[in-house]
């Protein structure tokens, strides 16, 4: 039983670590996409003021090719829009992932509350069982008798007169 609980705890921790790794990967992808969008915007703004027939170079699949501004500018605008759309999809995915993680945490907390309630009830039941057993077998806990005697001796009022205790 303890082994299965520990195993499930290990699985929970491993699942949490996997979610954190996915979160880091998404944050990295978001940063990369933001940089791509800024680069596209910078190039588009620069090429808007350039003559359409002027030569420019564009990187296509790792190869630098020569084109004209009128050929490159529409492709850049299109690429920027695609990057922007992909960026929004990644953000939606991150939001849903966070929402899912929040639901998992809420479920875990609910289960922990139920577990605490169950253990508290078991503790109360065990305490009652112990008290009944003590009463049934007339058991006294060491030190408990002296407290009972102190209470009874405090109840007796002597009026400032020194009185010997009865034995």
PDB file of C-alpha atoms in Angstrom:
ATOM      1  CA  UNK A   1       0.000   0.000   0.000  1.00  0.00           C
ATOM      2  CA  UNK A   2       2.746   2.478   0.991  1.00  0.00           C
ATOM      3  CA  UNK A   3       4.695   1.503  -2.129  1.00  0.00           C
ATOM      4  CA  UNK A   4       1.722   2.262  -4.382  1.00  0.00           C
ATOM      5  CA  UNK A   5       1.218   5.625  -2.649  1.00  0.00           C
ATOM      6  CA  UNK A   6       4.903   6.483  -3.080  1.00  0.00           C
ATOM      7  CA  UNK A   7       4.769   5.362  -6.693  1.00  0.00           C
ATOM      8  CA  UNK A   8       1.776   7.570  -7.371  1.00  0.00           C
ATOM      9  CA  UNK A   9       3.565  10.482  -5.671  1.00  0.00           C
ATOM     10  CA  UNK A  10       6.555   9.853  -7.918  1.00  0.00           C
ATOM     11  CA  UNK A  11       4.246   9.787 -10.924  1.00  0.00           C
ATOM     12  CA  UNK A  12       2.655  13.049  -9.788  1.00  0.00           C
ATOM     13  CA  UNK A  13       6.067  14.708  -9.434  1.00  0.00           C
ATOM     14  CA  UNK A  14       7.182  13.358 -12.816  1.00  0.00           C
ATOM     15  CA  UNK A  15       3.972  14.644 -14.411  1.00  0.00           C
ATOM     16  CA  UNK A  16       4.508  18.056 -12.826  1.00  0.00           C
ATOM     17  CA  UNK A  17       8.109  18.188 -14.065  1.00  0.00           C
ATOM     18  CA  UNK A  18       6.946  17.245 -17.559  1.00  0.00           C
ATOM     19  CA  UNK A  19       4.351  20.039 -17.515  1.00  0.00           C
ATOM     20  CA  UNK A  20       7.025  22.516 -16.381  1.00  0.00           C
ATOM     21  CA  UNK A  21       9.311  21.407 -19.230  1.00  0.00           C
ATOM     22  CA  UNK A  22       6.466  21.876 -21.713  1.00  0.00           C
ATOM     23  CA  UNK A  23       5.847  25.317 -20.227  1.00  0.00           C
ATOM     24  CA  UNK A  24       9.514  26.261 -20.718  1.00  0.00           C
ATOM     25  CA  UNK A  25       9.429  25.020 -24.322  1.00  0.00           C
ATOM     26  CA  UNK A  26       6.302  27.080 -25.015  1.00  0.00           C
ATOM     27  CA  UNK A  27       7.847  30.187 -23.455  1.00  0.00           C
ATOM     28  CA  UNK A  28      10.896  29.702 -25.656  1.00  0.00           C
ATOM     29  CA  UNK A  29       8.710  29.287 -28.757  1.00  0.00           C
ATOM     30  CA  UNK A  30       6.737  32.419 -27.869  1.00  0.00           C
ATOM     31  CA  UNK A  31       9.962  34.399 -27.522  1.00  0.00           C
ATOM     32  CA  UNK A  32      11.204  33.069 -30.877  1.00  0.00           C
ATOM     33  CA  UNK A  33       7.928  33.982 -32.604  1.00  0.00           C
ATOM     34  CA  UNK A  34       7.934  37.481 -31.108  1.00  0.00           C
ATOM     35  CA  UNK A  35      11.456  38.034 -32.456  1.00  0.00           C
ATOM     36  CA  UNK A  36      10.413  36.750 -35.903  1.00  0.00           C
ATOM     37  CA  UNK A  37       7.434  39.117 -35.967  1.00  0.00           C
ATOM     38  CA  UNK A  38       9.628  42.085 -34.984  1.00  0.00           C
ATOM     39  CA  UNK A  39      12.189  41.197 -37.661  1.00  0.00           C
ATOM     40  CA  UNK A  40       9.460  40.942 -40.300  1.00  0.00           C
ATOM     41  CA  UNK A  41       7.983  44.295 -39.241  1.00  0.00           C
ATOM     42  CA  UNK A  42      11.406  45.965 -39.370  1.00  0.00           C
ATOM     43  CA  UNK A  43      12.154  44.640 -42.885  1.00  0.00           C
ATOM     44  CA  UNK A  44       8.646  45.495 -44.146  1.00  0.00           C
ATOM     45  CA  UNK A  45       8.935  49.071 -42.824  1.00  0.00           C
ATOM     46  CA  UNK A  46      12.353  49.429 -44.451  1.00  0.00           C
ATOM     47  CA  UNK A  47      11.244  48.061 -47.844  1.00  0.00           C
ATOM     48  CA  UNK A  48       8.094  50.223 -48.035  1.00  0.00           C
ATOM     49  CA  UNK A  49      10.223  53.280 -48.824  1.00  0.00           C
ATOM     50  CA  UNK A  50      12.348  51.486 -51.448  1.00  0.00           C
ATOM     51  CA  UNK A  51      11.639  51.495 -55.211  1.00  0.00           C
ATOM     52  CA  UNK A  52       9.731  48.328 -56.283  1.00  0.00           C
ATOM     53  CA  UNK A  53      12.255  47.445 -59.030  1.00  0.00           C
ATOM     54  CA  UNK A  54      15.258  47.619 -56.745  1.00  0.00           C
ATOM     55  CA  UNK A  55      17.164  44.400 -56.112  1.00  0.00           C
ATOM     56  CA  UNK A  56      17.048  42.796 -52.683  1.00  0.00           C
ATOM     57  CA  UNK A  57      18.117  39.496 -51.225  1.00  0.00           C
ATOM     58  CA  UNK A  58      15.996  37.061 -49.304  1.00  0.00           C
ATOM     59  CA  UNK A  59      16.875  33.927 -47.359  1.00  0.00           C
ATOM     60  CA  UNK A  60      14.772  30.988 -48.571  1.00  0.00           C
ATOM     61  CA  UNK A  61      15.421  27.642 -46.887  1.00  0.00           C
ATOM     62  CA  UNK A  62      18.951  28.641 -45.909  1.00  0.00           C
ATOM     63  CA  UNK A  63      19.781  29.870 -49.438  1.00  0.00           C
ATOM     64  CA  UNK A  64      20.208  33.572 -50.248  1.00  0.00           C
ATOM     65  CA  UNK A  65      18.283  34.449 -53.416  1.00  0.00           C
ATOM     66  CA  UNK A  66      18.118  37.653 -55.420  1.00  0.00           C
ATOM     67  CA  UNK A  67      14.656  39.173 -55.998  1.00  0.00           C
ATOM     68  CA  UNK A  68      13.056  42.568 -56.457  1.00  0.00           C
ATOM     69  CA  UNK A  69      11.319  44.501 -53.689  1.00  0.00           C
ATOM     70  CA  UNK A  70       7.940  44.097 -55.436  1.00  0.00           C
ATOM     71  CA  UNK A  71       8.394  40.268 -55.248  1.00  0.00           C
ATOM     72  CA  UNK A  72       9.682  40.145 -51.681  1.00  0.00           C
ATOM     73  CA  UNK A  73       7.396  42.627 -49.921  1.00  0.00           C
ATOM     74  CA  UNK A  74       4.090  40.706 -50.385  1.00  0.00           C
ATOM     75  CA  UNK A  75       5.784  37.460 -49.321  1.00  0.00           C
ATOM     76  CA  UNK A  76       7.130  39.141 -46.173  1.00  0.00           C
ATOM     77  CA  UNK A  77       3.704  40.542 -45.290  1.00  0.00           C
ATOM     78  CA  UNK A  78       2.191  37.084 -45.806  1.00  0.00           C
ATOM     79  CA  UNK A  79       4.902  35.426 -43.676  1.00  0.00           C
ATOM     80  CA  UNK A  80       4.393  38.000 -40.928  1.00  0.00           C
ATOM     81  CA  UNK A  81       0.663  37.254 -40.839  1.00  0.00           C
ATOM     82  CA  UNK A  82       1.338  33.516 -40.674  1.00  0.00           C
ATOM     83  CA  UNK A  83       3.812  33.992 -37.822  1.00  0.00           C
ATOM     84  CA  UNK A  84       1.280  36.200 -36.041  1.00  0.00           C
ATOM     85  CA  UNK A  85      -1.462  33.597 -36.470  1.00  0.00           C
ATOM     86  CA  UNK A  86       0.840  30.833 -35.224  1.00  0.00           C
ATOM     87  CA  UNK A  87       1.825  33.038 -32.285  1.00  0.00           C
ATOM     88  CA  UNK A  88      -1.845  33.455 -31.329  1.00  0.00           C
ATOM     89  CA  UNK A  89      -2.377  29.700 -31.570  1.00  0.00           C
ATOM     90  CA  UNK A  90       0.575  29.096 -29.264  1.00  0.00           C
ATOM     91  CA  UNK A  91      -0.841  31.623 -26.783  1.00  0.00           C
ATOM     92  CA  UNK A  92      -4.202  29.852 -26.863  1.00  0.00           C
ATOM     93  CA  UNK A  93      -2.446  26.547 -26.272  1.00  0.00           C
ATOM     94  CA  UNK A  94      -0.531  28.020 -23.316  1.00  0.00           C
ATOM     95  CA  UNK A  95      -3.756  29.399 -21.859  1.00  0.00           C
ATOM     96  CA  UNK A  96      -5.491  26.036 -22.187  1.00  0.00           C
ATOM     97  CA  UNK A  97      -2.461  24.300 -20.699  1.00  0.00           C
ATOM     98  CA  UNK A  98      -2.502  26.664 -17.710  1.00  0.00           C
ATOM     99  CA  UNK A  99      -6.250  26.160 -17.354  1.00  0.00           C
ATOM    100  CA  UNK A 100      -5.778  22.388 -17.398  1.00  0.00           C
ATOM    101  CA  UNK A 101      -2.970  22.617 -14.827  1.00  0.00           C
ATOM    102  CA  UNK A 102      -5.223  24.765 -12.630  1.00  0.00           C
ATOM    103  CA  UNK A 103      -7.954  22.126 -12.836  1.00  0.00           C
ATOM    104  CA  UNK A 104      -5.444  19.434 -11.869  1.00  0.00           C
ATOM    105  CA  UNK A 105      -4.324  21.480  -8.871  1.00  0.00           C
ATOM    106  CA  UNK A 106      -7.921  22.069  -7.775  1.00  0.00           C
ATOM    107  CA  UNK A 107      -8.683  18.351  -8.040  1.00  0.00           C
ATOM    108  CA  UNK A 108      -5.558  17.539  -6.044  1.00  0.00           C
ATOM    109  CA  UNK A 109      -6.488  20.061  -3.336  1.00  0.00           C
ATOM    110  CA  UNK A 110     -10.033  18.685  -3.202  1.00  0.00           C
ATOM    111  CA  UNK A 111      -8.669  15.164  -2.754  1.00  0.00           C
ATOM    112  CA  UNK A 112      -6.257  16.390  -0.063  1.00  0.00           C
ATOM    113  CA  UNK A 113      -9.157  18.057   1.805  1.00  0.00           C
ATOM    114  CA  UNK A 114     -11.168  14.833   1.612  1.00  0.00           C
ATOM    115  CA  UNK A 115      -8.159  12.883   2.886  1.00  0.00           C
ATOM    116  CA  UNK A 116      -7.689  15.288   5.814  1.00  0.00           C
ATOM    117  CA  UNK A 117     -11.399  15.029   6.671  1.00  0.00           C
ATOM    118  CA  UNK A 118     -11.259  11.226   6.580  1.00  0.00           C
ATOM    119  CA  UNK A 119      -8.118  11.085   8.725  1.00  0.00           C
ATOM    120  CA  UNK A 120      -9.638  13.538  11.229  1.00  0.00           C
ATOM    121  CA  UNK A 121     -12.737  11.354  11.559  1.00  0.00           C
ATOM    122  CA  UNK A 122     -10.550   8.271  12.024  1.00  0.00           C
ATOM    123  CA  UNK A 123      -8.546  10.107  14.708  1.00  0.00           C
ATOM    124  CA  UNK A 124     -11.731  11.066  16.577  1.00  0.00           C
ATOM    125  CA  UNK A 125     -13.077   7.513  16.321  1.00  0.00           C
ATOM    126  CA  UNK A 126      -9.784   6.083  17.600  1.00  0.00           C
ATOM    127  CA  UNK A 127      -9.787   8.577  20.510  1.00  0.00           C
ATOM    128  CA  UNK A 128     -13.321   7.538  21.491  1.00  0.00           C
ATOM    129  CA  UNK A 129     -12.323   3.879  21.220  1.00  0.00           C
ATOM    130  CA  UNK A 130      -9.326   4.483  23.521  1.00  0.00           C
ATOM    131  CA  UNK A 131     -11.487   6.322  26.096  1.00  0.00           C
ATOM    132  CA  UNK A 132     -14.074   3.509  26.111  1.00  0.00           C
ATOM    133  CA  UNK A 133     -11.328   0.903  26.512  1.00  0.00           C
ATOM    134  CA  UNK A 134      -9.809   2.842  29.431  1.00  0.00           C
ATOM    135  CA  UNK A 135     -13.206   3.156  31.143  1.00  0.00           C
ATOM    136  CA  UNK A 136     -14.046  -0.516  30.569  1.00  0.00           C
ATOM    137  CA  UNK A 137     -10.733  -1.688  32.063  1.00  0.00           C
ATOM    138  CA  UNK A 138     -10.423   1.137  34.635  1.00  0.00           C
ATOM    139  CA  UNK A 139      -7.057   2.291  33.256  1.00  0.00           C
ATOM    140  CA  UNK A 140      -5.436   5.505  34.493  1.00  0.00           C
ATOM    141  CA  UNK A 141      -2.590   7.278  32.767  1.00  0.00           C
ATOM    142  CA  UNK A 142       0.394   8.006  35.009  1.00  0.00           C
ATOM    143  CA  UNK A 143       0.172  11.559  36.327  1.00  0.00           C
ATOM    144  CA  UNK A 144      -3.561  11.753  35.692  1.00  0.00           C
ATOM    145  CA  UNK A 145      -4.417  10.658  39.261  1.00  0.00           C
ATOM    146  CA  UNK A 146      -2.340  13.441  40.814  1.00  0.00           C
ATOM    147  CA  UNK A 147      -4.160  16.020  38.658  1.00  0.00           C
ATOM    148  CA  UNK A 148      -7.542  14.690  39.820  1.00  0.00           C
ATOM    149  CA  UNK A 149      -6.394  14.901  43.464  1.00  0.00           C
ATOM    150  CA  UNK A 150      -5.104  18.458  42.972  1.00  0.00           C
ATOM    151  CA  UNK A 151      -8.475  19.503  41.576  1.00  0.00           C
ATOM    152  CA  UNK A 152     -10.324  17.997  44.537  1.00  0.00           C
ATOM    153  CA  UNK A 153      -7.916  19.572  47.047  1.00  0.00           C
ATOM    154  CA  UNK A 154      -8.362  22.994  45.414  1.00  0.00           C
ATOM    155  CA  UNK A 155     -12.115  22.689  45.817  1.00  0.00           C
ATOM    156  CA  UNK A 156     -11.807  22.362  49.620  1.00  0.00           C
ATOM    157  CA  UNK A 157     -11.631  25.831  51.204  1.00  0.00           C
ATOM    158  CA  UNK A 158      -9.825  26.085  54.506  1.00  0.00           C
ATOM    159  CA  UNK A 159     -10.360  29.772  55.270  1.00  0.00           C
ATOM    160  CA  UNK A 160      -6.630  30.450  55.796  1.00  0.00           C
ATOM    161  CA  UNK A 161      -6.232  27.635  58.315  1.00  0.00           C
ATOM    162  CA  UNK A 162      -3.573  24.993  57.791  1.00  0.00           C
ATOM    163  CA  UNK A 163      -5.265  21.631  57.532  1.00  0.00           C
ATOM    164  CA  UNK A 164      -3.640  18.200  57.130  1.00  0.00           C
ATOM    165  CA  UNK A 165      -4.706  16.143  54.171  1.00  0.00           C
ATOM    166  CA  UNK A 166      -6.707  13.052  54.860  1.00  0.00           C
ATOM    167  CA  UNK A 167      -4.967   9.810  53.977  1.00  0.00           C
TER     168      UNK A 167
END
